[in-house]
Amino acid sequence: AQSVSQHNHHVILSEAASLELGCNYSYGGTVNLFWYVQYPGQHLQLLLKYFSGDPLVKGIKGFEAEFIKSKFSFNLRKPSVQWSDTAEYFCAVLSTSGTYKYIFGTGTRLKVLA
Amino acid sequence: EAQVTQNPRYLITVTGKKLTVTCSQNMNHEYMSWYRQDPGLGLRQIYYSMNVEVTDKGDVPEGYKVSRKEKRNFPLILESPSPNQTSLYFCASSLWAPTGTEAFFGQGTRLTVV
């Protein structure tokens, strides 16, 4: 079955620390990958997306992600986090074979200490 | 402004009292879907719609109904709500394409069933 795994459920960092959130997917079709962010009390907003081309994708707010096909991974990174990055982060894959649907991971709660 | 609008944002109701959560998008998207978000479970798809009059079950459809009479609207109906439907609900829309675009999310509806 198609799935997305996020192994870090809770992450606590100090400001200026580097961030890497893991995401692995299980899907054999054309890859469409996303990272969404959900700030406290808000809806999901797109951070970045990958469809094809350069496997290193840059998004908003200094975030980037690297698609590694051999590892079925799409990890999110940021060199230096800020307090305002405190949020929940969701990795997602778009399945277009069979049922057209977005499949989300269970999310990673990031808390950045000032 | 491109957006997905859900109403209401907050709702407290009693077991068995029918309710409808509305969802409307102004981006002329073909694809719309409903998710519920529960702690530790991420987002799970309830129902989706590929276009007008075309709807299908997602992963957790029990206890829910939807309709798609117009392209812009996709209401979620709980005919007889139960406490296990207490959750945070999100409506989303996107274009429908093999190499997809991202999903756009509404602000969410926090439902409490007592």
Short mmCIF file of C-alpha atoms in Angstrom, two decimals:
data_model
loop_
_atom_site.label_atom_id
_atom_site.label_comp_id
_atom_site.label_asym_id
_atom_site.label_seq_id
_atom_site.Cartn_x
_atom_site.Cartn_y
_atom_site.Cartn_z
CA ALA A 1 0.00 0.00 0.00
CA GLN A 2 1.12 3.52 -0.68
CA SER A 3 2.34 5.28 2.43
CA VAL A 4 4.45 8.09 3.80
CA SER A 5 6.55 7.71 6.93
CA GLN A 6 7.85 10.49 9.10
CA HIS A 7 10.07 9.02 11.74
CA ASN A 8 10.53 12.07 13.95
CA HIS A 9 7.28 12.77 15.77
CA HIS A 10 8.59 15.50 18.03
CA VAL A 11 11.71 17.59 17.58
CA ILE A 12 12.98 20.28 19.93
CA LEU A 13 15.76 22.60 18.81
CA SER A 14 17.32 25.81 19.94
CA GLU A 15 17.31 28.82 17.67
CA ALA A 16 20.07 28.75 15.04
CA ALA A 17 20.33 24.97 15.16
CA SER A 18 20.13 23.05 11.91
CA LEU A 19 17.05 21.03 11.08
CA GLU A 20 16.52 17.84 9.16
CA LEU A 21 13.17 16.05 9.15
CA GLY A 22 12.97 12.63 7.62
CA CYS A 23 10.36 11.49 5.12
CA ASN A 24 10.20 8.14 3.34
CA TYR A 25 7.52 7.15 0.90
CA SER A 26 6.30 3.92 -0.54
CA TYR A 27 4.95 4.56 -3.99
CA GLY A 28 5.93 3.13 -7.33
CA GLY A 29 4.42 5.61 -9.75
CA THR A 30 5.44 9.07 -10.93
CA VAL A 31 6.68 10.93 -7.89
CA ASN A 32 5.03 14.13 -6.78
CA LEU A 33 6.27 15.08 -3.31
CA PHE A 34 5.36 17.89 -0.96
CA TRP A 35 6.17 19.37 2.40
CA TYR A 36 3.44 21.31 4.15
CA VAL A 37 3.67 23.36 7.33
CA GLN A 38 0.89 23.95 9.84
CA TYR A 39 1.47 26.80 12.29
CA PRO A 40 -0.47 26.60 15.55
CA GLY A 41 -4.17 27.07 14.93
CA GLN A 42 -3.76 27.46 11.19
CA HIS A 43 -4.32 25.47 8.03
CA LEU A 44 -1.70 23.61 6.02
CA GLN A 45 0.48 25.74 3.77
CA LEU A 46 2.83 24.53 1.08
CA LEU A 47 6.53 24.80 1.89
CA LEU A 48 7.91 23.19 -1.24
CA LYS A 49 7.21 20.58 -3.87
CA TYR A 50 9.07 18.25 -6.20
CA PHE A 51 7.81 16.85 -9.50
CA SER A 52 10.95 16.41 -11.59
CA GLY A 53 14.33 17.92 -12.40
CA ASP A 54 16.86 19.06 -9.81
CA PRO A 55 16.41 16.79 -6.79
CA LEU A 56 17.35 19.62 -4.44
CA VAL A 57 14.27 21.76 -4.08
CA LYS A 58 14.19 25.16 -2.44
CA GLY A 59 11.04 26.40 -0.80
CA ILE A 60 9.83 29.33 1.19
CA LYS A 61 11.33 30.64 4.43
CA GLY A 62 14.74 29.12 3.78
CA PHE A 63 13.59 25.51 3.68
CA GLU A 64 14.88 22.98 1.20
CA ALA A 65 14.39 19.29 0.56
CA GLU A 66 16.33 16.64 -1.25
CA PHE A 67 14.73 13.88 -3.28
CA ILE A 68 16.82 10.70 -3.19
CA LYS A 69 15.16 8.18 -5.46
CA SER A 70 17.29 5.22 -4.37
CA LYS A 71 16.30 5.76 -0.76
CA PHE A 72 12.66 6.71 -1.41
CA SER A 73 13.33 9.75 0.73
CA PHE A 74 12.44 13.42 0.64
CA ASN A 75 13.99 14.98 3.74
CA LEU A 76 13.36 18.56 4.75
CA ARG A 77 16.23 20.76 5.84
CA LYS A 78 16.89 24.23 7.13
CA PRO A 79 20.39 25.43 8.08
CA SER A 80 19.31 27.69 10.94
CA VAL A 81 15.87 27.53 12.54
CA GLN A 82 14.03 30.41 14.12
CA TRP A 83 11.49 30.51 16.91
CA SER A 84 8.84 31.28 14.29
CA ASP A 85 9.46 27.88 12.68
CA THR A 86 7.66 26.23 15.57
CA ALA A 87 4.94 24.28 13.78
CA GLU A 88 3.91 20.85 12.60
CA TYR A 89 5.40 19.62 9.34
CA PHE A 90 3.78 17.12 7.00
CA CYS A 91 5.33 15.23 4.15
CA ALA A 92 2.96 14.11 1.39
CA VAL A 93 2.99 12.21 -1.87
CA LEU A 94 0.45 12.56 -4.64
CA SER A 95 -0.71 9.20 -5.91
CA THR A 96 -1.89 9.37 -9.51
CA SER A 97 -2.09 5.66 -10.28
CA GLY A 98 -5.39 4.13 -9.33
CA THR A 99 -6.99 6.57 -6.97
CA TYR A 100 -5.87 10.19 -7.35
CA LYS A 101 -5.09 11.26 -3.79
CA TYR A 102 -2.64 13.03 -1.56
CA ILE A 103 -1.18 10.73 1.07
CA PHE A 104 0.17 12.41 4.19
CA GLY A 105 2.61 11.32 6.82
CA THR A 106 1.64 11.56 10.48
CA GLY A 107 3.52 14.82 10.93
CA THR A 108 6.48 16.10 12.94
CA ARG A 109 5.96 18.65 15.67
CA LEU A 110 8.88 21.05 15.80
CA LYS A 111 9.42 23.28 18.79
CA VAL A 112 12.13 25.90 18.56
CA LEU A 113 13.35 27.34 21.83
CA ALA A 114 14.23 31.02 21.84
CA GLU B 1 -7.46 36.00 -3.77
CA ALA B 2 -7.25 32.26 -4.39
CA GLN B 3 -8.67 30.44 -1.42
CA VAL B 4 -10.60 27.55 0.04
CA THR B 5 -13.26 28.69 2.49
CA GLN B 6 -14.74 26.46 5.16
CA ASN B 7 -17.57 27.23 7.52
CA PRO B 8 -18.01 27.11 10.39
CA ARG B 9 -14.53 27.32 11.94
CA TYR B 10 -15.73 25.91 15.25
CA LEU B 11 -18.76 23.78 16.01
CA ILE B 12 -20.00 22.04 19.12
CA THR B 13 -22.96 19.75 18.63
CA VAL B 14 -24.76 16.88 20.30
CA THR B 15 -24.78 13.27 19.29
CA GLY B 16 -27.24 12.54 16.49
CA LYS B 17 -27.92 16.11 15.36
CA LYS B 18 -27.29 16.37 11.64
CA LEU B 19 -24.77 18.97 10.55
CA THR B 20 -23.14 20.26 7.39
CA VAL B 21 -19.71 21.80 7.00
CA THR B 22 -19.44 23.87 3.87
CA CYS B 23 -16.42 24.18 1.61
CA SER B 24 -16.01 26.49 -1.34
CA GLN B 25 -13.05 27.21 -3.63
CA ASN B 26 -12.57 29.98 -6.17
CA MET B 27 -9.77 28.46 -8.24
CA ASN B 28 -11.89 26.41 -10.64
CA HIS B 29 -10.24 23.24 -9.35
CA GLU B 30 -11.64 19.91 -10.45
CA TYR B 31 -10.44 17.93 -7.45
CA MET B 32 -11.74 18.50 -3.94
CA SER B 33 -11.41 16.39 -0.82
CA TRP B 34 -12.09 16.27 2.89
CA TYR B 35 -9.62 15.21 5.55
CA ARG B 36 -9.79 14.76 9.27
CA GLN B 37 -6.76 15.44 11.41
CA ASP B 38 -6.28 13.61 14.68
CA PRO B 39 -3.24 13.69 16.97
CA GLY B 40 -0.65 11.10 15.98
CA LEU B 41 -2.63 10.03 12.90
CA GLY B 42 -1.90 12.89 10.54
CA LEU B 43 -4.46 13.66 7.86
CA ARG B 44 -6.79 10.95 6.70
CA GLN B 45 -8.93 11.35 3.64
CA ILE B 46 -12.68 11.04 4.16
CA TYR B 47 -14.11 11.59 0.69
CA TYR B 48 -12.94 13.09 -2.54
CA SER B 49 -14.42 14.35 -5.77
CA MET B 50 -12.83 14.40 -9.20
CA ASN B 51 -15.45 16.72 -10.64
CA VAL B 52 -19.11 17.67 -10.50
CA GLU B 53 -21.31 14.69 -9.60
CA VAL B 54 -18.25 12.44 -9.21
CA THR B 55 -17.45 11.51 -5.62
CA ASP B 56 -15.78 8.54 -3.98
CA LYS B 57 -14.78 7.22 -0.59
CA GLY B 58 -11.42 7.91 0.94
CA ASP B 59 -9.82 6.02 3.78
CA VAL B 60 -12.29 6.84 6.57
CA PRO B 61 -15.72 7.48 5.01
CA GLU B 62 -17.94 5.86 7.64
CA GLY B 63 -20.45 8.29 9.12
CA TYR B 64 -19.94 10.94 6.45
CA LYS B 65 -21.60 11.99 3.21
CA VAL B 66 -20.65 14.49 0.55
CA SER B 67 -22.12 16.01 -2.56
CA ARG B 68 -20.69 17.89 -5.52
CA LYS B 69 -23.49 19.64 -7.36
CA GLU B 70 -21.35 22.60 -8.36
CA LYS B 71 -17.66 22.71 -9.15
CA ARG B 72 -16.85 25.23 -6.44
CA ASN B 73 -18.70 23.62 -3.51
CA PHE B 74 -18.09 20.37 -1.68
CA PRO B 75 -20.05 20.16 1.58
CA LEU B 76 -19.39 17.49 4.21
CA ILE B 77 -22.50 16.08 5.87
CA LEU B 78 -22.66 14.22 9.16
CA GLU B 79 -26.14 12.68 9.26
CA SER B 80 -25.87 11.44 12.85
CA PRO B 81 -22.66 12.68 14.48
CA SER B 82 -21.03 10.64 17.20
CA PRO B 83 -18.29 11.55 19.69
CA ASN B 84 -15.67 9.65 17.68
CA GLN B 85 -16.16 12.21 14.93
CA THR B 86 -14.76 14.91 17.16
CA SER B 87 -11.82 16.11 15.12
CA LEU B 88 -10.27 18.88 13.06
CA TYR B 89 -11.56 18.82 9.49
CA PHE B 90 -9.91 20.27 6.42
CA CYS B 91 -11.24 20.75 2.95
CA ALA B 92 -8.72 20.85 0.11
CA SER B 93 -8.79 21.48 -3.61
CA SER B 94 -6.37 21.10 -6.48
CA LEU B 95 -6.14 20.81 -10.20
CA TRP B 96 -6.38 17.25 -11.46
CA ALA B 97 -3.31 16.40 -13.48
CA PRO B 98 -0.90 13.44 -13.87
CA THR B 99 1.97 15.55 -12.69
CA GLY B 100 0.00 17.25 -10.08
CA THR B 101 -0.17 20.56 -8.46
CA GLU B 102 -0.29 21.07 -4.75
CA ALA B 103 -3.45 20.90 -2.71
CA PHE B 104 -4.79 24.12 -1.26
CA PHE B 105 -6.36 23.85 2.17
CA GLY B 106 -9.16 25.60 3.96
CA GLN B 107 -8.74 27.08 7.44
CA GLY B 108 -10.19 24.03 9.13
CA THR B 109 -13.29 23.26 11.16
CA ARG B 110 -12.88 22.10 14.71
CA LEU B 111 -15.85 19.88 15.51
CA THR B 112 -16.75 18.65 18.97
CA VAL B 113 -19.55 16.12 19.36
CA VAL B 114 -20.81 15.67 22.91
#
